[in-house]
Amino acid sequence: MFKKKPEISNLEPKVLQGKTIQLEPITMNHYEFLRYPANDVRIWTYMPCRADKEFYDCWFQDCLHQQASRTKLTYVIRRLKDNELIGSRAYYEIELQHKKLEVGYGWFTPSVWGMHYNHESLLLLFKNAFEEWHINRVQIATDPCNIKNYNTLKKLGAKQEGILRQHMIHHNGQITDTVLFSILAEEWPEIKTRLEARLIQLYVNNRF
């Protein structure tokens, strides 16, 4: 017998404050300001869906709907130095009964690719999951063709668990595999140290 997923109403999303960015739970107030950074087809290369151009409304409304139902908690990423929105990331597949969730649906506007914002957003989401919500397992999935994301997870020490073959069909019809990584609560302190050390290097290189 299948069990209904437990309610997650006690995992109320809040603003996550970082050094150069803050992650804000998505609201209708972000609608117009997030449209521009999302409007670049390059962002959606490895995604099953798109949010550029005419697809934006559907994507945004779906985020709000799932936020309200607590099936996915989407955050917009705000750069503090100029107050600009530069991307988005989410918690989903949240199962409190088993103390696990997934971090994903992440994207950044291409102008900040290769900078420190990706790592800083991961630090904020992982830290919140493990240290505030006391999650035991965080899963991260990536397309093996997304080499940068794949290498980031490997270097941080996330454990690769396997490959789901022909697991997703992208918006362009391409059938792709999915690589699964995970981080356990007991592994988080070491990974946190690596992530913070990498961020220090990136802060210097990017001269934020």
Coordinates of C-alpha atoms in Angstrom, one line a residue:
M1 CA 0.0 0.0 0.0
F2 CA 1.3 3.4 -0.9
K3 CA 1.5 6.0 1.9
K4 CA 0.6 9.6 1.4
K5 CA 3.6 11.9 1.8
P6 CA 3.7 13.5 5.2
E7 CA 2.7 17.2 5.6
I8 CA 5.7 19.5 5.7
S9 CA 4.0 22.6 7.0
N10 CA 6.6 22.9 9.8
L11 CA 9.3 23.4 7.2
E12 CA 8.4 27.0 6.7
P13 CA 10.8 28.7 4.2
K14 CA 12.5 31.8 5.4
V15 CA 15.1 34.2 4.0
L16 CA 18.6 32.6 4.0
Q17 CA 21.3 35.2 4.4
G18 CA 24.7 34.8 2.9
K19 CA 27.8 36.9 2.5
T20 CA 27.0 38.2 -1.0
I21 CA 23.5 36.8 -1.7
Q22 CA 20.3 36.0 0.1
L23 CA 17.8 33.4 -0.8
E24 CA 14.2 34.5 -0.6
P25 CA 11.1 32.2 -0.6
I26 CA 9.4 32.9 -4.0
T27 CA 6.3 35.2 -3.9
M28 CA 4.3 37.1 -6.5
N29 CA 6.4 40.2 -5.6
H30 CA 9.3 38.5 -7.5
Y31 CA 7.3 38.0 -10.7
E32 CA 8.5 40.9 -12.9
F33 CA 12.0 41.1 -11.4
L34 CA 12.8 37.4 -12.1
R35 CA 11.5 37.4 -15.7
Y36 CA 14.6 39.1 -17.2
P37 CA 17.3 36.9 -15.7
A38 CA 15.2 33.8 -16.7
N39 CA 14.9 34.9 -20.3
D40 CA 17.9 33.2 -21.7
V41 CA 17.5 29.9 -23.5
R42 CA 21.1 28.8 -22.4
I43 CA 19.9 28.5 -18.8
W44 CA 17.5 25.6 -19.7
T45 CA 19.8 23.4 -21.7
Y46 CA 19.8 20.6 -19.1
M47 CA 16.3 21.1 -17.8
P48 CA 13.1 19.2 -18.5
C49 CA 11.2 22.5 -18.7
R50 CA 11.8 26.1 -19.7
A51 CA 11.0 29.4 -18.1
D52 CA 12.2 31.8 -20.9
K53 CA 9.8 33.9 -23.0
E54 CA 6.3 32.5 -23.2
F55 CA 7.1 29.7 -20.8
Y56 CA 7.9 32.0 -17.9
D57 CA 4.3 32.5 -16.7
C58 CA 3.6 28.8 -16.5
W59 CA 6.9 28.1 -14.6
F60 CA 6.4 30.9 -12.1
Q61 CA 2.8 30.0 -11.3
D62 CA 3.8 26.4 -10.9
C63 CA 6.4 27.5 -8.4
L64 CA 3.8 29.5 -6.4
H65 CA 1.3 26.6 -6.5
Q66 CA 3.9 24.1 -5.2
Q67 CA 5.1 26.6 -2.6
A68 CA 1.6 26.9 -1.3
S69 CA 1.1 23.1 -1.2
R70 CA 4.6 22.7 0.3
T71 CA 5.5 20.1 -2.3
K72 CA 8.4 22.2 -3.5
L73 CA 10.0 25.2 -1.8
T74 CA 11.5 27.6 -4.4
Y75 CA 13.9 30.4 -3.5
V76 CA 15.0 33.3 -5.6
I77 CA 18.6 34.4 -5.4
R78 CA 19.3 38.0 -4.8
R79 CA 22.7 39.6 -5.2
L80 CA 23.2 41.9 -2.3
K81 CA 25.6 44.5 -3.8
D82 CA 23.0 45.7 -6.4
N83 CA 19.8 44.1 -5.2
E84 CA 19.4 42.2 -8.5
L85 CA 17.8 38.8 -8.8
I86 CA 20.2 36.4 -10.5
G87 CA 18.6 32.9 -10.3
S88 CA 16.6 30.4 -8.4
R89 CA 17.0 27.1 -6.5
A90 CA 14.6 24.8 -4.7
Y91 CA 14.0 22.0 -2.2
Y92 CA 11.7 19.3 -3.4
E93 CA 10.9 15.6 -2.9
I94 CA 10.6 16.5 0.8
E95 CA 9.7 13.5 3.0
L96 CA 9.9 14.3 6.7
Q97 CA 9.0 10.8 7.7
H98 CA 12.3 9.7 6.3
K99 CA 14.1 13.0 7.1
K100 CA 15.2 13.5 3.5
L101 CA 14.8 16.0 0.6
E102 CA 16.3 17.0 -2.7
V103 CA 18.1 20.2 -3.7
G104 CA 17.7 21.2 -7.4
Y105 CA 15.9 23.1 -10.1
G106 CA 18.9 25.5 -9.8
W107 CA 19.7 28.1 -12.5
F108 CA 21.6 31.4 -12.7
T109 CA 21.6 34.1 -15.4
P110 CA 24.6 33.5 -17.7
S111 CA 26.3 36.7 -16.7
V112 CA 27.2 35.1 -13.3
W113 CA 28.2 31.7 -14.5
G114 CA 31.6 30.6 -13.2
M115 CA 31.4 32.9 -10.2
H116 CA 30.9 32.1 -6.5
Y117 CA 27.1 32.4 -6.4
N118 CA 26.4 28.7 -7.2
H119 CA 28.6 27.5 -4.3
E120 CA 27.3 30.1 -1.9
S121 CA 23.7 29.2 -2.6
L122 CA 24.5 25.5 -2.1
L123 CA 26.1 26.3 1.3
L124 CA 23.0 28.2 2.4
L125 CA 20.6 25.5 1.4
F126 CA 22.6 22.6 2.7
K127 CA 23.3 24.4 6.0
N128 CA 19.6 25.2 6.4
A129 CA 18.6 21.6 5.7
F130 CA 21.1 19.9 8.0
E131 CA 21.5 22.4 10.8
E132 CA 18.0 24.0 11.0
W133 CA 15.7 21.3 9.8
H134 CA 17.8 18.4 10.9
I135 CA 17.5 16.5 7.6
N136 CA 19.4 13.3 7.5
R137 CA 19.8 12.9 3.7
V138 CA 20.0 15.5 0.9
Q139 CA 19.9 14.2 -2.6
I140 CA 21.1 16.1 -5.7
A141 CA 20.5 15.0 -9.3
T142 CA 22.3 16.2 -12.3
D143 CA 22.6 15.6 -16.0
P144 CA 25.9 13.9 -16.7
C145 CA 26.3 16.3 -19.7
N146 CA 26.3 19.2 -17.3
I147 CA 30.0 18.8 -16.6
K148 CA 30.4 21.8 -14.4
N149 CA 27.7 20.8 -12.0
Y150 CA 28.8 17.2 -12.0
N151 CA 32.4 18.2 -11.1
T152 CA 31.3 20.6 -8.4
L153 CA 29.4 17.9 -6.6
K154 CA 32.3 15.4 -6.9
K155 CA 34.8 18.0 -5.6
L156 CA 32.7 18.8 -2.6
G157 CA 32.6 15.2 -1.6
A158 CA 29.0 14.3 -2.3
K159 CA 28.6 10.6 -2.9
Q160 CA 27.7 9.4 -6.4
E161 CA 25.1 6.7 -5.9
G162 CA 24.3 5.7 -9.5
I163 CA 23.0 6.6 -12.8
L164 CA 19.3 6.4 -13.8
R165 CA 19.4 5.5 -17.5
Q166 CA 17.2 7.4 -20.0
H167 CA 15.6 9.0 -17.0
M168 CA 14.4 12.4 -18.3
I169 CA 13.2 13.9 -21.5
H170 CA 14.3 17.5 -21.9
H171 CA 12.1 20.2 -23.3
N172 CA 13.9 19.8 -26.7
G173 CA 12.9 16.1 -26.8
Q174 CA 16.4 14.8 -25.9
I175 CA 16.4 11.7 -23.7
T176 CA 19.0 11.9 -21.0
D177 CA 20.5 10.0 -18.0
T178 CA 20.4 11.3 -14.5
V179 CA 23.3 11.0 -12.0
L180 CA 22.3 10.8 -8.4
F181 CA 24.5 12.2 -5.6
S182 CA 23.7 12.4 -1.8
I183 CA 25.0 13.9 1.3
L184 CA 24.2 12.5 4.8
A185 CA 24.1 14.4 8.0
E186 CA 27.2 12.7 9.3
E187 CA 29.1 13.7 6.2
W188 CA 27.9 17.4 6.2
P189 CA 30.7 18.8 8.6
E190 CA 33.5 17.7 6.2
I191 CA 31.7 18.8 3.1
K192 CA 30.8 22.1 4.8
T193 CA 34.5 22.7 5.4
R194 CA 35.4 22.0 1.8
L195 CA 32.6 24.2 0.5
E196 CA 33.6 27.1 2.8
A197 CA 37.3 26.7 1.7
R198 CA 36.3 26.7 -2.0
L199 CA 34.2 29.8 -1.4
I200 CA 37.1 31.7 0.1
Q201 CA 39.1 31.0 -3.1
L202 CA 36.2 32.1 -5.3
Y203 CA 35.6 35.3 -3.4
V204 CA 39.2 36.2 -4.0
N205 CA 39.1 35.3 -7.7
N206 CA 35.8 37.1 -8.3
R207 CA 36.7 40.1 -6.2
F208 CA 33.2 40.5 -5.0

